[in-house]
Amino acid sequence: MKSKFLYLWLSMFLFSCQKLDLNPLSQGSSETWNSDADEIVMSLNDLYREALWKKDADEWTDDWINRDGLTDITNATINGQTNFVITNWNDTYKAIARANIVLESMERAVGKMTENQLSMYRAEARFVRACMYSYLLSHFRNVVYTDKTLTIEEALQKKQISPDELLVKIYEDFDYAISNLRESFSSSELKRATKGAAMAMKARIALYMGDHSTAKTAAKACMDLGLYKLHSDFENLFLSRTKQSPESVFLLPRSIALGVTVSGRQSYVSRNAGGWAQFDPSWDLLFSFLGSDGLPIDQSPLFDPKDPFVNRDPRCAETIVPFGTAHLDYIFDPHPLSLKTKKVSTGLDVTNNDNRAVATYASFNGLVWKKGVDSDWLLNSWRIEPDNIIIRFADVLLIYAEAKIELNEIDDSVLDAINQVRARAYKVDQSSTGYPRVTTTVQSELRKTLRIERRMEFAFEGLRYMDIIRWKIADKVLNKPNYGLLDPVDLVTKVVNTGKWFVPAAPTIDSDGVADIEPFYTQGLVKQIALRKFDAKKQYLWPIPSTEVLTSGLQQNPNY
């Protein structure tokens, strides 16, 4: 029994490193497996392997720049053969198949444990299944639904279900999970799906599908549990040393010791610190952060184009490294005349590899990520172990607020939800005067406020993509160039020698919080790095993988 319980403890971590296959465990396809609680829990643990829980890439959005590179989404080349389209479709259906296997096989345990226990385990499998179908629905829309294991012949005969029908099925699974899952776990237990997680994930898919009434109700139910609260320090929330914050409604744990990590972090780190500064925040993101007076920067008298990080919402400097500040033991300064910088631990001047006049492949726009970046990124071969937060309480609050705004049910609870999130950024109580409180009750103004708030709060967390998709602004924000600094010689002669350095003034910000940088390009003050493209005729949905269309006769999404 000792080895069995050890397996129970490690399986959540270890399985995330193994190659995916059709069945969750070799024993899971036997005629006796899942006949007791230990075996059922082992099978359920397999459903939490990280490879099955898909997150959208920030590089698919206007928050991101990868030198002059583009993706299949930002270059409008996505099709039924695109790698991540096929992988995400297949892996999500593998998770659904495994959940169905668990649900069917655990009937062998009837009579060996209480009905309450069995209901809780069924609820966990149905929670996972609902999350997986939510991903398929939000990205592909027209997909195949099954709630039982299928033979190959049966699978080939399945047809697509309508999105409305699938959403009903998803709600049924989430509602069963809400009724039967536990509210919380003790500090010594593995943290698994809970009532709050089911409520939050139901609220998210309802919002994505425009069902604002359901989103409001599910988010409010999660809030009313009283189990979650915002982390006291926004900046520290995303570090590896912050484990299982009370803000995390649902997460997947990571561990270097157990081999469950995030790798390849060099691309996000400044060159002075040993990184490549390849994947960086965009200027679009930088200019989206409000001033510390709560105004967009084109309206705020506090904005200083020579130092765009001062007098801004605190999340700006906690998401993007401010110029002239210490970061990973070096003063970060991409100014073209700063050929030397200081190593903080020694106080010595060193070659400034974050300046493109020194290092050609330093950040093309002078920006690097700060959010979640810590000294542990430089250790362990660039593998890190922050919690994989699937949904956190700030998202629940803003889902609630957005749903109420769209329903035009604007009351104090809407303002309270937004102000909780904003006040935390300023490290003050929401009732204080130490931050720019949201007070307007005009629907159009609150809609803009909410969208900007989400962008400031969730940058670099994989949420921006579905925001621009469901708000139907992807064709606006992704049919714009990615801009960056002029080449060093031109930057000195055309900008620095005229008394300017970064941009000459605040860019105009539109009603969606989107900056217009083109006038600076027209004036020859900035460089166009890459021209993003987005085809609105088709890209608001992903294509069904071509192999599914050819072999299963599924109907392809329009215009692919």
PDB file of N, CA and C in Angstrom, residues 177-232:
ATOM      1  N   ALA A 177     -20.841  19.562 -11.065  1.00  0.00           N
ATOM      2  CA  ALA A 177     -19.610  19.765 -10.290  1.00  0.00           C
ATOM      3  C   ALA A 177     -19.848  20.727  -9.136  1.00  0.00           C
ATOM      4  N   ILE A 178     -20.580  21.802  -9.381  1.00  0.00           N
ATOM      5  CA  ILE A 178     -20.868  22.783  -8.326  1.00  0.00           C
ATOM      6  C   ILE A 178     -21.644  22.125  -7.192  1.00  0.00           C
ATOM      7  N   SER A 179     -22.541  21.243  -7.529  1.00  0.00           N
ATOM      8  CA  SER A 179     -23.377  20.591  -6.504  1.00  0.00           C
ATOM      9  C   SER A 179     -22.623  19.546  -5.696  1.00  0.00           C
ATOM     10  N   ASN A 180     -21.574  18.972  -6.252  1.00  0.00           N
ATOM     11  CA  ASN A 180     -20.962  17.811  -5.614  1.00  0.00           C
ATOM     12  C   ASN A 180     -19.495  17.948  -5.225  1.00  0.00           C
ATOM     13  N   LEU A 181     -18.811  18.970  -5.708  1.00  0.00           N
ATOM     14  CA  LEU A 181     -17.411  19.147  -5.330  1.00  0.00           C
ATOM     15  C   LEU A 181     -17.295  19.794  -3.957  1.00  0.00           C
ATOM     16  N   ARG A 182     -16.153  19.594  -3.336  1.00  0.00           N
ATOM     17  CA  ARG A 182     -15.875  20.231  -2.056  1.00  0.00           C
ATOM     18  C   ARG A 182     -15.598  21.718  -2.264  1.00  0.00           C
ATOM     19  N   GLU A 183     -15.788  22.499  -1.191  1.00  0.00           N
ATOM     20  CA  GLU A 183     -15.488  23.929  -1.270  1.00  0.00           C
ATOM     21  C   GLU A 183     -14.003  24.203  -1.142  1.00  0.00           C
ATOM     22  N   SER A 184     -13.302  23.382  -0.363  1.00  0.00           N
ATOM     23  CA  SER A 184     -11.885  23.648  -0.133  1.00  0.00           C
ATOM     24  C   SER A 184     -11.193  22.377   0.334  1.00  0.00           C
ATOM     25  N   PHE A 185      -9.864  22.470   0.433  1.00  0.00           N
ATOM     26  CA  PHE A 185      -9.035  21.363   0.892  1.00  0.00           C
ATOM     27  C   PHE A 185      -8.169  21.843   2.039  1.00  0.00           C
ATOM     28  N   SER A 186      -7.756  20.924   2.876  1.00  0.00           N
ATOM     29  CA  SER A 186      -6.864  21.284   3.972  1.00  0.00           C
ATOM     30  C   SER A 186      -5.478  21.597   3.438  1.00  0.00           C
ATOM     31  N   SER A 187      -4.658  22.220   4.250  1.00  0.00           N
ATOM     32  CA  SER A 187      -3.321  22.623   3.813  1.00  0.00           C
ATOM     33  C   SER A 187      -2.442  21.437   3.458  1.00  0.00           C
ATOM     34  N   SER A 188      -2.745  20.254   3.989  1.00  0.00           N
ATOM     35  CA  SER A 188      -1.909  19.073   3.736  1.00  0.00           C
ATOM     36  C   SER A 188      -2.359  18.277   2.511  1.00  0.00           C
ATOM     37  N   GLU A 189      -3.505  18.653   1.921  1.00  0.00           N
ATOM     38  CA  GLU A 189      -4.053  17.895   0.802  1.00  0.00           C
ATOM     39  C   GLU A 189      -3.646  18.518  -0.531  1.00  0.00           C
ATOM     40  N   LEU A 190      -3.578  17.681  -1.563  1.00  0.00           N
ATOM     41  CA  LEU A 190      -3.426  18.200  -2.909  1.00  0.00           C
ATOM     42  C   LEU A 190      -4.647  19.037  -3.264  1.00  0.00           C
ATOM     43  N   LYS A 191      -4.414  20.188  -3.858  1.00  0.00           N
ATOM     44  CA  LYS A 191      -5.521  21.066  -4.226  1.00  0.00           C
ATOM     45  C   LYS A 191      -6.069  20.622  -5.576  1.00  0.00           C
ATOM     46  N   ARG A 192      -7.364  20.303  -5.573  1.00  0.00           N
ATOM     47  CA  ARG A 192      -8.006  19.789  -6.776  1.00  0.00           C
ATOM     48  C   ARG A 192      -9.171  20.703  -7.135  1.00  0.00           C
ATOM     49  N   ALA A 193      -9.976  20.310  -8.089  1.00  0.00           N
ATOM     50  CA  ALA A 193     -11.125  21.107  -8.480  1.00  0.00           C
ATOM     51  C   ALA A 193     -12.092  21.269  -7.317  1.00  0.00           C
ATOM     52  N   THR A 194     -12.673  22.443  -7.195  1.00  0.00           N
ATOM     53  CA  THR A 194     -13.599  22.772  -6.124  1.00  0.00           C
ATOM     54  C   THR A 194     -14.872  23.387  -6.691  1.00  0.00           C
ATOM     55  N   LYS A 195     -15.843  23.634  -5.797  1.00  0.00           N
ATOM     56  CA  LYS A 195     -17.062  24.327  -6.211  1.00  0.00           C
ATOM     57  C   LYS A 195     -16.726  25.675  -6.837  1.00  0.00           C
ATOM     58  N   GLY A 196     -15.837  26.411  -6.169  1.00  0.00           N
ATOM     59  CA  GLY A 196     -15.477  27.729  -6.665  1.00  0.00           C
ATOM     60  C   GLY A 196     -14.853  27.680  -8.042  1.00  0.00           C
ATOM     61  N   ALA A 197     -14.017  26.665  -8.276  1.00  0.00           N
ATOM     62  CA  ALA A 197     -13.401  26.518  -9.597  1.00  0.00           C
ATOM     63  C   ALA A 197     -14.464  26.274 -10.663  1.00  0.00           C
ATOM     64  N   ALA A 198     -15.436  25.438 -10.358  1.00  0.00           N
ATOM     65  CA  ALA A 198     -16.504  25.158 -11.318  1.00  0.00           C
ATOM     66  C   ALA A 198     -17.341  26.397 -11.581  1.00  0.00           C
ATOM     67  N   MET A 199     -17.628  27.157 -10.527  1.00  0.00           N
ATOM     68  CA  MET A 199     -18.381  28.406 -10.711  1.00  0.00           C
ATOM     69  C   MET A 199     -17.609  29.390 -11.585  1.00  0.00           C
ATOM     70  N   ALA A 200     -16.305  29.524 -11.309  1.00  0.00           N
ATOM     71  CA  ALA A 200     -15.486  30.487 -12.043  1.00  0.00           C
ATOM     72  C   ALA A 200     -15.346  30.098 -13.506  1.00  0.00           C
ATOM     73  N   MET A 201     -15.088  28.819 -13.767  1.00  0.00           N
ATOM     74  CA  MET A 201     -14.915  28.389 -15.144  1.00  0.00           C
ATOM     75  C   MET A 201     -16.237  28.423 -15.918  1.00  0.00           C
ATOM     76  N   LYS A 202     -17.337  28.189 -15.237  1.00  0.00           N
ATOM     77  CA  LYS A 202     -18.640  28.344 -15.877  1.00  0.00           C
ATOM     78  C   LYS A 202     -18.870  29.808 -16.237  1.00  0.00           C
ATOM     79  N   ALA A 203     -18.510  30.707 -15.330  1.00  0.00           N
ATOM     80  CA  ALA A 203     -18.665  32.135 -15.603  1.00  0.00           C
ATOM     81  C   ALA A 203     -17.825  32.548 -16.804  1.00  0.00           C
ATOM     82  N   ARG A 204     -16.617  32.005 -16.899  1.00  0.00           N
ATOM     83  CA  ARG A 204     -15.724  32.389 -18.003  1.00  0.00           C
ATOM     84  C   ARG A 204     -16.301  31.969 -19.353  1.00  0.00           C
ATOM     85  N   ILE A 205     -16.735  30.707 -19.495  1.00  0.00           N
ATOM     86  CA  ILE A 205     -17.237  30.289 -20.801  1.00  0.00           C
ATOM     87  C   ILE A 205     -18.552  30.999 -21.110  1.00  0.00           C
ATOM     88  N   ALA A 206     -19.360  31.279 -20.112  1.00  0.00           N
ATOM     89  CA  ALA A 206     -20.596  32.032 -20.351  1.00  0.00           C
ATOM     90  C   ALA A 206     -20.279  33.423 -20.884  1.00  0.00           C
ATOM     91  N   LEU A 207     -19.278  34.073 -20.308  1.00  0.00           N
ATOM     92  CA  LEU A 207     -18.873  35.394 -20.797  1.00  0.00           C
ATOM     93  C   LEU A 207     -18.353  35.305 -22.217  1.00  0.00           C
ATOM     94  N   TYR A 208     -17.503  34.311 -22.485  1.00  0.00           N
ATOM     95  CA  TYR A 208     -16.950  34.153 -23.821  1.00  0.00           C
ATOM     96  C   TYR A 208     -18.045  33.952 -24.868  1.00  0.00           C
ATOM     97  N   MET A 209     -19.125  33.291 -24.472  1.00  0.00           N
ATOM     98  CA  MET A 209     -20.200  32.994 -25.417  1.00  0.00           C
ATOM     99  C   MET A 209     -21.302  34.055 -25.410  1.00  0.00           C
ATOM    100  N   GLY A 210     -21.098  35.131 -24.665  1.00  0.00           N
ATOM    101  CA  GLY A 210     -22.063  36.219 -24.652  1.00  0.00           C
ATOM    102  C   GLY A 210     -23.286  35.963 -23.802  1.00  0.00           C
ATOM    103  N   ASP A 211     -23.254  34.944 -22.961  1.00  0.00           N
ATOM    104  CA  ASP A 211     -24.368  34.659 -22.047  1.00  0.00           C
ATOM    105  C   ASP A 211     -24.094  35.411 -20.746  1.00  0.00           C
ATOM    106  N   HIS A 212     -24.372  36.694 -20.768  1.00  0.00           N
ATOM    107  CA  HIS A 212     -23.975  37.550 -19.654  1.00  0.00           C
ATOM    108  C   HIS A 212     -24.774  37.282 -18.385  1.00  0.00           C
ATOM    109  N   SER A 213     -26.004  36.836 -18.528  1.00  0.00           N
ATOM    110  CA  SER A 213     -26.807  36.526 -17.347  1.00  0.00           C
ATOM    111  C   SER A 213     -26.210  35.362 -16.566  1.00  0.00           C
ATOM    112  N   THR A 214     -25.838  34.285 -17.279  1.00  0.00           N
ATOM    113  CA  THR A 214     -25.218  33.141 -16.619  1.00  0.00           C
ATOM    114  C   THR A 214     -23.851  33.509 -16.066  1.00  0.00           C
ATOM    115  N   ALA A 215     -23.083  34.291 -16.820  1.00  0.00           N
ATOM    116  CA  ALA A 215     -21.760  34.712 -16.344  1.00  0.00           C
ATOM    117  C   ALA A 215     -21.877  35.501 -15.047  1.00  0.00           C
ATOM    118  N   LYS A 216     -22.824  36.400 -14.997  1.00  0.00           N
ATOM    119  CA  LYS A 216     -23.039  37.199 -13.785  1.00  0.00           C
ATOM    120  C   LYS A 216     -23.382  36.311 -12.598  1.00  0.00           C
ATOM    121  N   THR A 217     -24.315  35.394 -12.797  1.00  0.00           N
ATOM    122  CA  THR A 217     -24.784  34.551 -11.699  1.00  0.00           C
ATOM    123  C   THR A 217     -23.682  33.622 -11.192  1.00  0.00           C
ATOM    124  N   ALA A 218     -22.940  33.000 -12.110  1.00  0.00           N
ATOM    125  CA  ALA A 218     -21.884  32.069 -11.707  1.00  0.00           C
ATOM    126  C   ALA A 218     -20.738  32.794 -11.018  1.00  0.00           C
ATOM    127  N   ALA A 219     -20.357  33.962 -11.540  1.00  0.00           N
ATOM    128  CA  ALA A 219     -19.280  34.731 -10.909  1.00  0.00           C
ATOM    129  C   ALA A 219     -19.692  35.194  -9.519  1.00  0.00           C
ATOM    130  N   LYS A 220     -20.933  35.642  -9.386  1.00  0.00           N
ATOM    131  CA  LYS A 220     -21.414  36.105  -8.077  1.00  0.00           C
ATOM    132  C   LYS A 220     -21.445  34.958  -7.076  1.00  0.00           C
ATOM    133  N   ALA A 221     -21.821  33.768  -7.526  1.00  0.00           N
ATOM    134  CA  ALA A 221     -21.828  32.608  -6.632  1.00  0.00           C
ATOM    135  C   ALA A 221     -20.423  32.322  -6.119  1.00  0.00           C
ATOM    136  N   CYS A 222     -19.437  32.422  -6.996  1.00  0.00           N
ATOM    137  CA  CYS A 222     -18.041  32.211  -6.586  1.00  0.00           C
ATOM    138  C   CYS A 222     -17.610  33.281  -5.591  1.00  0.00           C
ATOM    139  N   MET A 223     -17.976  34.529  -5.849  1.00  0.00           N
ATOM    140  CA  MET A 223     -17.636  35.621  -4.943  1.00  0.00           C
ATOM    141  C   MET A 223     -18.276  35.408  -3.571  1.00  0.00           C
ATOM    142  N   ASP A 224     -19.519  34.954  -3.573  1.00  0.00           N
ATOM    143  CA  ASP A 224     -20.267  34.799  -2.325  1.00  0.00           C
ATOM    144  C   ASP A 224     -19.771  33.649  -1.461  1.00  0.00           C
ATOM    145  N   LEU A 225     -18.952  32.754  -2.015  1.00  0.00           N
ATOM    146  CA  LEU A 225     -18.379  31.691  -1.191  1.00  0.00           C
ATOM    147  C   LEU A 225     -17.506  32.261  -0.077  1.00  0.00           C
ATOM    148  N   GLY A 226     -16.917  33.418  -0.319  1.00  0.00           N
ATOM    149  CA  GLY A 226     -16.065  34.049   0.688  1.00  0.00           C
ATOM    150  C   GLY A 226     -14.747  33.336   0.907  1.00  0.00           C
ATOM    151  N   LEU A 227     -14.335  32.509  -0.043  1.00  0.00           N
ATOM    152  CA  LEU A 227     -13.114  31.711   0.121  1.00  0.00           C
ATOM    153  C   LEU A 227     -11.895  32.331  -0.544  1.00  0.00           C
ATOM    154  N   TYR A 228     -12.116  33.291  -1.428  1.00  0.00           N
ATOM    155  CA  TYR A 228     -11.019  33.827  -2.226  1.00  0.00           C
ATOM    156  C   TYR A 228     -10.851  35.316  -1.951  1.00  0.00           C
ATOM    157  N   LYS A 229      -9.640  35.769  -2.071  1.00  0.00           N
ATOM    158  CA  LYS A 229      -9.364  37.197  -1.925  1.00  0.00           C
ATOM    159  C   LYS A 229      -8.161  37.559  -2.788  1.00  0.00           C
ATOM    160  N   LEU A 230      -8.063  38.836  -3.108  1.00  0.00           N
ATOM    161  CA  LEU A 230      -6.950  39.290  -3.929  1.00  0.00           C
ATOM    162  C   LEU A 230      -5.650  39.203  -3.147  1.00  0.00           C
ATOM    163  N   HIS A 231      -4.607  38.749  -3.809  1.00  0.00           N
ATOM    164  CA  HIS A 231      -3.284  38.704  -3.201  1.00  0.00           C
ATOM    165  C   HIS A 231      -2.866  40.119  -2.831  1.00  0.00           C
ATOM    166  N   SER A 232      -2.192  40.269  -1.723  1.00  0.00           N
ATOM    167  CA  SER A 232      -1.876  41.615  -1.229  1.00  0.00           C
ATOM    168  C   SER A 232      -0.922  42.375  -2.139  1.00  0.00           C
TER     169      SER A 232
END
